[in-house]
Coordinates of C-alpha atoms in Angstrom, one line a residue:
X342 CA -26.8 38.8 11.1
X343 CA -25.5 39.0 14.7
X344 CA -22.0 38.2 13.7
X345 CA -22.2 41.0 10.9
X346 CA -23.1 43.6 13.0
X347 CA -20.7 42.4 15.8
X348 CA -17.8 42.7 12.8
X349 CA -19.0 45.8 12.3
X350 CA -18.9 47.1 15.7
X351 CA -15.3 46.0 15.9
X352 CA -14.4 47.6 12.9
X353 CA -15.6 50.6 14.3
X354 CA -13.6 50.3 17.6
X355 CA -10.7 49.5 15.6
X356 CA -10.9 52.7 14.2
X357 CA -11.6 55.0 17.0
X358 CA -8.3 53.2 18.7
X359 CA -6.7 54.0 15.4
X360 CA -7.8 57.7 15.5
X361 CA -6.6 57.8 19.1
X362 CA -3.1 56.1 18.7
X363 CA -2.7 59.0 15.6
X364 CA -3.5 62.2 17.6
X365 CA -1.4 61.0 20.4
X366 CA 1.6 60.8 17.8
X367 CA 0.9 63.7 16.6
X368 CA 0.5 65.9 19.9
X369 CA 3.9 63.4 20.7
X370 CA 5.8 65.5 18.4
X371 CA 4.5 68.6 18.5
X372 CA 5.9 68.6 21.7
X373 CA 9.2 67.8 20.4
X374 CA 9.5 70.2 17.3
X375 CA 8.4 72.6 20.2
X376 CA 11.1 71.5 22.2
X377 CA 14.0 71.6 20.2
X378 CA 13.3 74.6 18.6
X379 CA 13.4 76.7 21.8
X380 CA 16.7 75.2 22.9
X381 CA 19.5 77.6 21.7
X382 CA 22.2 76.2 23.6
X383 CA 25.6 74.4 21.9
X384 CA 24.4 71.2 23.1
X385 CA 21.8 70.7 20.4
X386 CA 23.3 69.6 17.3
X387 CA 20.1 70.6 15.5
X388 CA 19.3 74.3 17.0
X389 CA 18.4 76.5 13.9
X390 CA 20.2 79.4 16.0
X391 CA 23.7 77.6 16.3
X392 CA 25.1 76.1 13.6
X393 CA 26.8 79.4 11.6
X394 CA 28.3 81.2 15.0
X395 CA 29.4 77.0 15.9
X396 CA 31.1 77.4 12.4
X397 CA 32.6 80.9 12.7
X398 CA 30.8 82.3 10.4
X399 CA 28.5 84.9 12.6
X400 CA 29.5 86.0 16.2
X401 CA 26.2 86.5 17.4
X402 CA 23.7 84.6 14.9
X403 CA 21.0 84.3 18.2
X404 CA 20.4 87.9 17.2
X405 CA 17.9 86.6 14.4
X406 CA 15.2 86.1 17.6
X407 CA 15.5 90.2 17.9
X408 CA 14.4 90.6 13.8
X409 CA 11.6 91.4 11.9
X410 CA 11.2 90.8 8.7
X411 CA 8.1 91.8 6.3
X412 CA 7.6 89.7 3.1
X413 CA 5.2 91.4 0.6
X414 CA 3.9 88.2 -2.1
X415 CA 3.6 84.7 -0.8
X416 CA 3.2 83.3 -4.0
X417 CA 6.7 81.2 -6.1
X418 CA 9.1 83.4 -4.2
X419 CA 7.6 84.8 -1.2
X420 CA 6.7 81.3 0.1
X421 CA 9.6 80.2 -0.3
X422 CA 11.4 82.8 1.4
X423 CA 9.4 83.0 4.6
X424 CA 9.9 79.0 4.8
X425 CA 13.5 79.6 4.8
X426 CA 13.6 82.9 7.0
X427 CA 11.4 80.2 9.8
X428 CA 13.8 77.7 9.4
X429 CA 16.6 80.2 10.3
X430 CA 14.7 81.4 13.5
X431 CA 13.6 84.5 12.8
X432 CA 11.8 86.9 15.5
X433 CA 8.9 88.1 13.3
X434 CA 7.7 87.8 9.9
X435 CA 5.1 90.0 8.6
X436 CA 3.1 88.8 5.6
X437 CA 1.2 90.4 2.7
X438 CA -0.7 89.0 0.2
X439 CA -4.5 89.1 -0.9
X440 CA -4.4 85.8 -3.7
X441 CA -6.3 82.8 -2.4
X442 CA -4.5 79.4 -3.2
X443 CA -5.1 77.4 -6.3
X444 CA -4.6 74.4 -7.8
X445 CA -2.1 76.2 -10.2
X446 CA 0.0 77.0 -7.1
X447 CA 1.1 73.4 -6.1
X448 CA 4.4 74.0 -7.9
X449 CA 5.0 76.8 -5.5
X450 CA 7.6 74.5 -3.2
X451 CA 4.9 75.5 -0.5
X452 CA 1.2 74.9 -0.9
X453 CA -0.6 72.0 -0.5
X454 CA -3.6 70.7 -2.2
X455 CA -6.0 70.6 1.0
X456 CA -5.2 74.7 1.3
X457 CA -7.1 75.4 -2.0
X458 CA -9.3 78.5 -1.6
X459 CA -7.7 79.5 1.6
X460 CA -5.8 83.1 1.6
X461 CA -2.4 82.8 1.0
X462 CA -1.1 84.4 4.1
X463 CA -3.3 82.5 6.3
X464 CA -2.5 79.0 4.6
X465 CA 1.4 80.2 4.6
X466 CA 1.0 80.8 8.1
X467 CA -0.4 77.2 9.7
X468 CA 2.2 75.6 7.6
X469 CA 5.0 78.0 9.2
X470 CA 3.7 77.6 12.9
X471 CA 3.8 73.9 12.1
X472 CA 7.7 74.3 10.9
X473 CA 8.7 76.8 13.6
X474 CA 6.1 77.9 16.4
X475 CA 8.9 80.2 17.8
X476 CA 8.3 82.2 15.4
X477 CA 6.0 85.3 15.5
X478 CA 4.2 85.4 12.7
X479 CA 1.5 88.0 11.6
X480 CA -0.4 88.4 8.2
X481 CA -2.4 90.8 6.2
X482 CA -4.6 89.6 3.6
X483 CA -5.0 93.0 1.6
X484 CA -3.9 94.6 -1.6
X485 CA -1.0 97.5 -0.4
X486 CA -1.7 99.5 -4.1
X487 CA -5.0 100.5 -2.9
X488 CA -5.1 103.5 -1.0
X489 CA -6.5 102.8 2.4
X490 CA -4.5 99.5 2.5
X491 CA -1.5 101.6 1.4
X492 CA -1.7 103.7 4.5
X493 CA -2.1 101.1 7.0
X494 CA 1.2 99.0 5.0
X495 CA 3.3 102.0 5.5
X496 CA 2.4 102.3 9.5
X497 CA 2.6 98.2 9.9
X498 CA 6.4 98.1 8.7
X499 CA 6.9 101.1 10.7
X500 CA 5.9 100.1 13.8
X501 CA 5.2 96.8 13.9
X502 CA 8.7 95.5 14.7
X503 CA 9.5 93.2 17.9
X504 CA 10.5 96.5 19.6
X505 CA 7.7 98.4 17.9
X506 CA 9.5 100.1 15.8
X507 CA 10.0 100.2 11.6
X508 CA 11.0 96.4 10.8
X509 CA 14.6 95.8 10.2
X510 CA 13.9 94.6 6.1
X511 CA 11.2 94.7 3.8
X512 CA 11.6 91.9 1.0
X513 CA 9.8 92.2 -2.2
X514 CA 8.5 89.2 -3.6
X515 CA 5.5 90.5 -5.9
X516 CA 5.1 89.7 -9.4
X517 CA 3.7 92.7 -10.6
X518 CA 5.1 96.6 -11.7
X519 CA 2.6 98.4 -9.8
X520 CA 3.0 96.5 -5.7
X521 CA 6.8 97.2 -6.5
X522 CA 6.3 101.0 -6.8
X523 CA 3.8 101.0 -4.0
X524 CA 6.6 99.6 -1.8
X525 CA 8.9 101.3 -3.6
X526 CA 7.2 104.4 -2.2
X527 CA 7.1 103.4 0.7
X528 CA 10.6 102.5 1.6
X529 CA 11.6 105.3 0.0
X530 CA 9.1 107.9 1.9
X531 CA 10.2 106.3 5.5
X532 CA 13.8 105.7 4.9
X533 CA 13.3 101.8 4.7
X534 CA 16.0 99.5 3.5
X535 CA 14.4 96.9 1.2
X536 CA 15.3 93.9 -1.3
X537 CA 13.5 93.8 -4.7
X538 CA 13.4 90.1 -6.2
X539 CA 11.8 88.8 -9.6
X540 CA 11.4 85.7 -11.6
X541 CA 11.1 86.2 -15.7
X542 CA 7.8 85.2 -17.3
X543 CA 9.9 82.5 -19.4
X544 CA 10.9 81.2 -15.5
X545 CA 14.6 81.0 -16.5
X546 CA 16.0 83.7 -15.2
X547 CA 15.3 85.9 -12.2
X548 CA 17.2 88.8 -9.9
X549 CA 17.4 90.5 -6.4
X550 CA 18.0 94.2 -5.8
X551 CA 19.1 95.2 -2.1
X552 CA 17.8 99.1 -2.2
X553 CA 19.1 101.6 0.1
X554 CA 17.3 104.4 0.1
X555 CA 19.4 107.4 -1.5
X556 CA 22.6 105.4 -1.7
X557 CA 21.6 102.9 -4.5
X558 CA 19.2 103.4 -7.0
X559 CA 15.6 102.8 -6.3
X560 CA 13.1 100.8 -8.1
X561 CA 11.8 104.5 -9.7
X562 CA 15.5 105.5 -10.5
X563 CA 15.3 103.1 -13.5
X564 CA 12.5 101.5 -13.7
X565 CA 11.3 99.1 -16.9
X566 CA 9.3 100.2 -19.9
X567 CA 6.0 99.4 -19.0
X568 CA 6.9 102.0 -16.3
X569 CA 8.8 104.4 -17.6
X570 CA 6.1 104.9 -20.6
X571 CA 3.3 104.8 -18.6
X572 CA 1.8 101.7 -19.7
X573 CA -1.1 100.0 -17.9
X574 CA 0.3 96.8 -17.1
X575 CA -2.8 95.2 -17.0
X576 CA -3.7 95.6 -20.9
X577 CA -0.3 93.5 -21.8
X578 CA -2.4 90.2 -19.9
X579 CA -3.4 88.1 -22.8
X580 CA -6.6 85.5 -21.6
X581 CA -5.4 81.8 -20.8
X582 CA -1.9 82.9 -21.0
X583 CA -0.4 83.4 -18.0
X584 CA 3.7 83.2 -17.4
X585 CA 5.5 80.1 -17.0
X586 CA 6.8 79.1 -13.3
X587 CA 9.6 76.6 -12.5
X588 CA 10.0 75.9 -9.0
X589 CA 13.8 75.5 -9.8
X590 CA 14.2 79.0 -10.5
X591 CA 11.6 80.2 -7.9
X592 CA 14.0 78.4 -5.1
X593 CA 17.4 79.5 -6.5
X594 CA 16.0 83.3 -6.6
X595 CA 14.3 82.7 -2.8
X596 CA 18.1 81.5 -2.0
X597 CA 19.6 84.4 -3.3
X598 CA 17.1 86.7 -1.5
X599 CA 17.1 85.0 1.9
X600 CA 20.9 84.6 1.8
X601 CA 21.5 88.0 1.0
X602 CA 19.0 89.2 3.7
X603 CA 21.2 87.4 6.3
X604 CA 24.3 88.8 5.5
X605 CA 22.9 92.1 5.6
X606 CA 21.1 91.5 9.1
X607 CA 23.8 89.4 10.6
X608 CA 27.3 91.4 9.2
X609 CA 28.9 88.5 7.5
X610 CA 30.3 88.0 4.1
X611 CA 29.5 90.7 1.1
X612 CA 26.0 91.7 0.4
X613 CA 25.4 91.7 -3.3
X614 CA 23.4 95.3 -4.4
X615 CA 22.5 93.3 -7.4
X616 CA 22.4 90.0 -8.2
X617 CA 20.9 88.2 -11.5
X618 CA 20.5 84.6 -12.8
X619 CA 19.8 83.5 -16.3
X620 CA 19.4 80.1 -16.2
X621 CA 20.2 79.3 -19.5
X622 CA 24.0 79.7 -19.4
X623 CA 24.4 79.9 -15.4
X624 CA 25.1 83.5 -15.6
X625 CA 25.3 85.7 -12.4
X626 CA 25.8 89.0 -13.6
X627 CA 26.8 91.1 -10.2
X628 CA 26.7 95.0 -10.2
X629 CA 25.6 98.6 -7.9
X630 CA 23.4 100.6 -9.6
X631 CA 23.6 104.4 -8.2
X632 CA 20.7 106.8 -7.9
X633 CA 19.6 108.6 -10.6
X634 CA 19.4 112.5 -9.9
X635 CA 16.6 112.9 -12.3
X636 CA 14.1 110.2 -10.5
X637 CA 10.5 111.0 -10.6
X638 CA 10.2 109.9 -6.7
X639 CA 10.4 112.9 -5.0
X640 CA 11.5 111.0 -1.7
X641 CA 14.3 109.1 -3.7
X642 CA 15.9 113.0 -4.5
X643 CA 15.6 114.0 -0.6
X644 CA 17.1 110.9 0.6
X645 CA 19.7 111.5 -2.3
X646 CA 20.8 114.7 -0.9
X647 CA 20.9 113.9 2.9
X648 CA 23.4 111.5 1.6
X649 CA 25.2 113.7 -0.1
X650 CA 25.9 115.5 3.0
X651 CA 27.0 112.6 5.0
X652 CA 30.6 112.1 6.1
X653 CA 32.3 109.3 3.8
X654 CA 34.8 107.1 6.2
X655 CA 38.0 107.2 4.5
X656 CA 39.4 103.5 4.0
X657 CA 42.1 102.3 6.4
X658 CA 45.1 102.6 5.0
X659 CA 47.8 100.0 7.0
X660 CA 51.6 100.4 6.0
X661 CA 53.2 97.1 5.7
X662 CA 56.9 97.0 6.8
X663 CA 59.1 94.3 6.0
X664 CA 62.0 94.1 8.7
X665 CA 63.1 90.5 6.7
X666 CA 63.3 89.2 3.2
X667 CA 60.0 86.7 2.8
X668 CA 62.1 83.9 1.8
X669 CA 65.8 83.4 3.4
X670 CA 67.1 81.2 1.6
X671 CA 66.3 80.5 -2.4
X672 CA 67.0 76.6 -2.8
X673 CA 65.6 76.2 -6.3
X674 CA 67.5 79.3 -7.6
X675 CA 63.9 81.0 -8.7
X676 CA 64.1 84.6 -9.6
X677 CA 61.1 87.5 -11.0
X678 CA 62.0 89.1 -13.9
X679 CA 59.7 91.9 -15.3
X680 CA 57.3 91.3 -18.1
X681 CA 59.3 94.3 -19.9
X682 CA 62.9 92.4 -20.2
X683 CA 61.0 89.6 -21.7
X684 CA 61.7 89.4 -25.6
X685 CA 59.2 86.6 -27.3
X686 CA 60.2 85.7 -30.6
X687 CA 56.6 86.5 -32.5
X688 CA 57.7 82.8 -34.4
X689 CA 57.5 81.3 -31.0
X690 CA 54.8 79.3 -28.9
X691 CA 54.4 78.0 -26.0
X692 CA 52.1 74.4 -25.4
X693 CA 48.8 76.0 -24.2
X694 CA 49.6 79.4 -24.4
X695 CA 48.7 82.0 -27.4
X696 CA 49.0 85.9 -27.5
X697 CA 45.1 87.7 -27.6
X698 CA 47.0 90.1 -29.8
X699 CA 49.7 90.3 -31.7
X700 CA 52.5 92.7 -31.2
X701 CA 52.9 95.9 -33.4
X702 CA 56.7 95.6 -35.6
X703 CA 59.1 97.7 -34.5
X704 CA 60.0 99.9 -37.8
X705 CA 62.9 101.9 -37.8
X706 CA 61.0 103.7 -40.0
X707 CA 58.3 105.3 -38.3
X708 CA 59.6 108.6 -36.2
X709 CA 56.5 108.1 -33.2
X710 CA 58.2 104.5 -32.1
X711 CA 62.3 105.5 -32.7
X712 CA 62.5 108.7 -31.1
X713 CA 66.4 108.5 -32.0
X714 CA 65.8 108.7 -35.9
X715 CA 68.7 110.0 -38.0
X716 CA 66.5 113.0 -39.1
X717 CA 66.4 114.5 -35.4
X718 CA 68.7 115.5 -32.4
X719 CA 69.8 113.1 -29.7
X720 CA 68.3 113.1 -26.2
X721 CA 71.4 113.9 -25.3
X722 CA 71.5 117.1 -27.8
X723 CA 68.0 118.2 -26.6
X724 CA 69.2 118.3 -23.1
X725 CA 72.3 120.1 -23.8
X726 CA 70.3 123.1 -25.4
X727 CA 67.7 123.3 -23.0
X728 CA 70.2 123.6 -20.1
X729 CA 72.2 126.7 -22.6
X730 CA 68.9 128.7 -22.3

């Protein structure tokens, strides 16, 4: 009995040195990950802030400490986005969201099982402090559609900025018609630059929309049929049916969002107004969608027409002036000759080569193609009377 209770007892101090040894590890590097991610300096090969301006791809990419972004939706999308935008080293993200986490959301990328019944944007935020504690991060666990949260949305993205002022992008990751109109509103009311995203209910294809108030169309300007006929969203929910979600296409559209969002912020590369993805073919359909005059948001119209009245910079023209030929000397005797002087046999091919259309005959018959048919006057004829007049 002695020597069981002694095992015991060992067993038990085994495991409190155990316990120990693990939160010592643990504090160990939390010290490092706090470390390294306030060094910005060239010397760390592993500083979030360095690697594109090391690259040449941004002159000033420590800029992204001054940001603030706001992410409305931390659900497939959302989560996914503010992960990335806290990898980057972003200043300040702002979080909205009123879902608690559920089993069903372990395909999110994000969540973890122990988070279950936590709110999203308080779960979200442990697990970015853990990633990046440089990070400011600040959530709101409320529903913007309803009026009295609506209110306080539109004063936190206007004023709740590093510099306390409006926040420098608003990103839309919601999966519903009615929280995209509300910041839709929003954005367009305070003059708010903003990125709408979206993932099907069939989870194969998905879009972003970069919306600048009166210079691209808003989410009003042409907005879907559930919206446009007035059609309570709510009554198209069928119970136990709820859309498929693939964390594939949840991360490829967060890419797309975040990515876009950088260029914007930092000036590099082209910002795409709209970008979609059907995942069925790998299709990336790119286009700009202008304002609609006619939109029913009366904010959309006013920031239409100021504008309107805004000076357009004219493009730089530079002349090019060649003071020498481009190529001296011409060993391999190659010449241009002008699509025009070409004359293809229509009997002829080439290996690997094969005319979309074929080429309309030449009739001598038809007086539209041989101007100098016999029952007319010459050029030269016509030009001789109109000079006698």
């Amino acid at each position: 009995m002695d020597q069981i209770e002694e095992l015991q007892r060992r067993i038990k101090q085994l495991e409190n040195q155990l316990s120990e040894e693990q939160n010592k590890n643990m504090l160990s590097a939390r010290e490092k990950i706090e470390h390294m991610s306030s060094e910005v300096v060239d010397s760390n090969p592993y500083s979030r802030l360095m690697a594109l301006k090391r690259m040449g791809i941004v002159d000033n990419y420590e800029k992204i400490r001054e940001l603030t972004i706001a992410i409305v939706g931390v659900g497939g999308v959302g989560s996914v986005t503010a992960e990335m935008l806290t990898r980057c080293g972003i200043g300040k993200l702002i979080l909205f969201d009123y879902d608690k986490v559920e089993m069903a959301n372990m395909n999110r990328l994000f969540f973890q099982p122990y988070q279950a019944g936590q709110s999203k944007v308080e779960a979200a935020a442990k697990t970015l402090q853990y990633i990046n504690p440089d990070v400011d991060i600040e959530t709101h666990n409320y529903n913007i559609t309803t009026m009295d949260h609506f209110d306080h949305f539109m004063k936190t993205i206007s004023t709740s900025s590093l510099s306390q002022g409006p926040v420098d992008l608003v990103l839309s990751c919601v999966d519903n018609f009615e929280a995209r109109m509300a910041i839709n509103t929003a954005c367009n009311e305070l003059n708010q630059k903003w990125f709408e995203s979206g993932v099907s209910e069939n989870a194969v294809s998905g879009h972003i929309q970069f919306i600048i108030p009166g210079e691209t169309a808003c989410f009003a300007c042409a907005p879907p049929l559930v919206v446009a006929a007035n059609i309570d969203e709510k009554t198209l929910k069928r119970d136990g049916v709820c859309a498929a979600s693939l964390p594939t296409t949840m991360g490829i559209v967060a890419g797309f969002l975040v990515q876009n969002a950088l260029k914007y912020l930092l000036n590099f590369g082209e910002v795409s107004y709209y970008l979609g993805y059907n995942a069925m073919q790998d299709f990336f359909p790119k286009m700009i969608l202008k304002p609609n005059p006619n939109c029913d948001d009366r904010y959309c119209k006013e920031r239409q027409k100021e504008y309107a009245l805004k000076p357009k910079l004219e493009p730089e023209v530079k002349e090019i002036i060649e003071d020498k030929p481009l190529h001296e000397d011409n060993e391999w005797g190659i010449s241009l000759v002008d699509e025009q002087d070409q004359q293809v046999d229509e009997g002829s091919s080439s290996v690997g080569v094969m005319e979309a259309h074929s080429s309309a005959s030449h009739s001598t018959d038809s007086p539209i193609l041989n101007p100098q048919s016999e029952s007319g006057p010459s050029l030269e004829e016509l030009m001789a009377q109109m000079k006698s007049i």
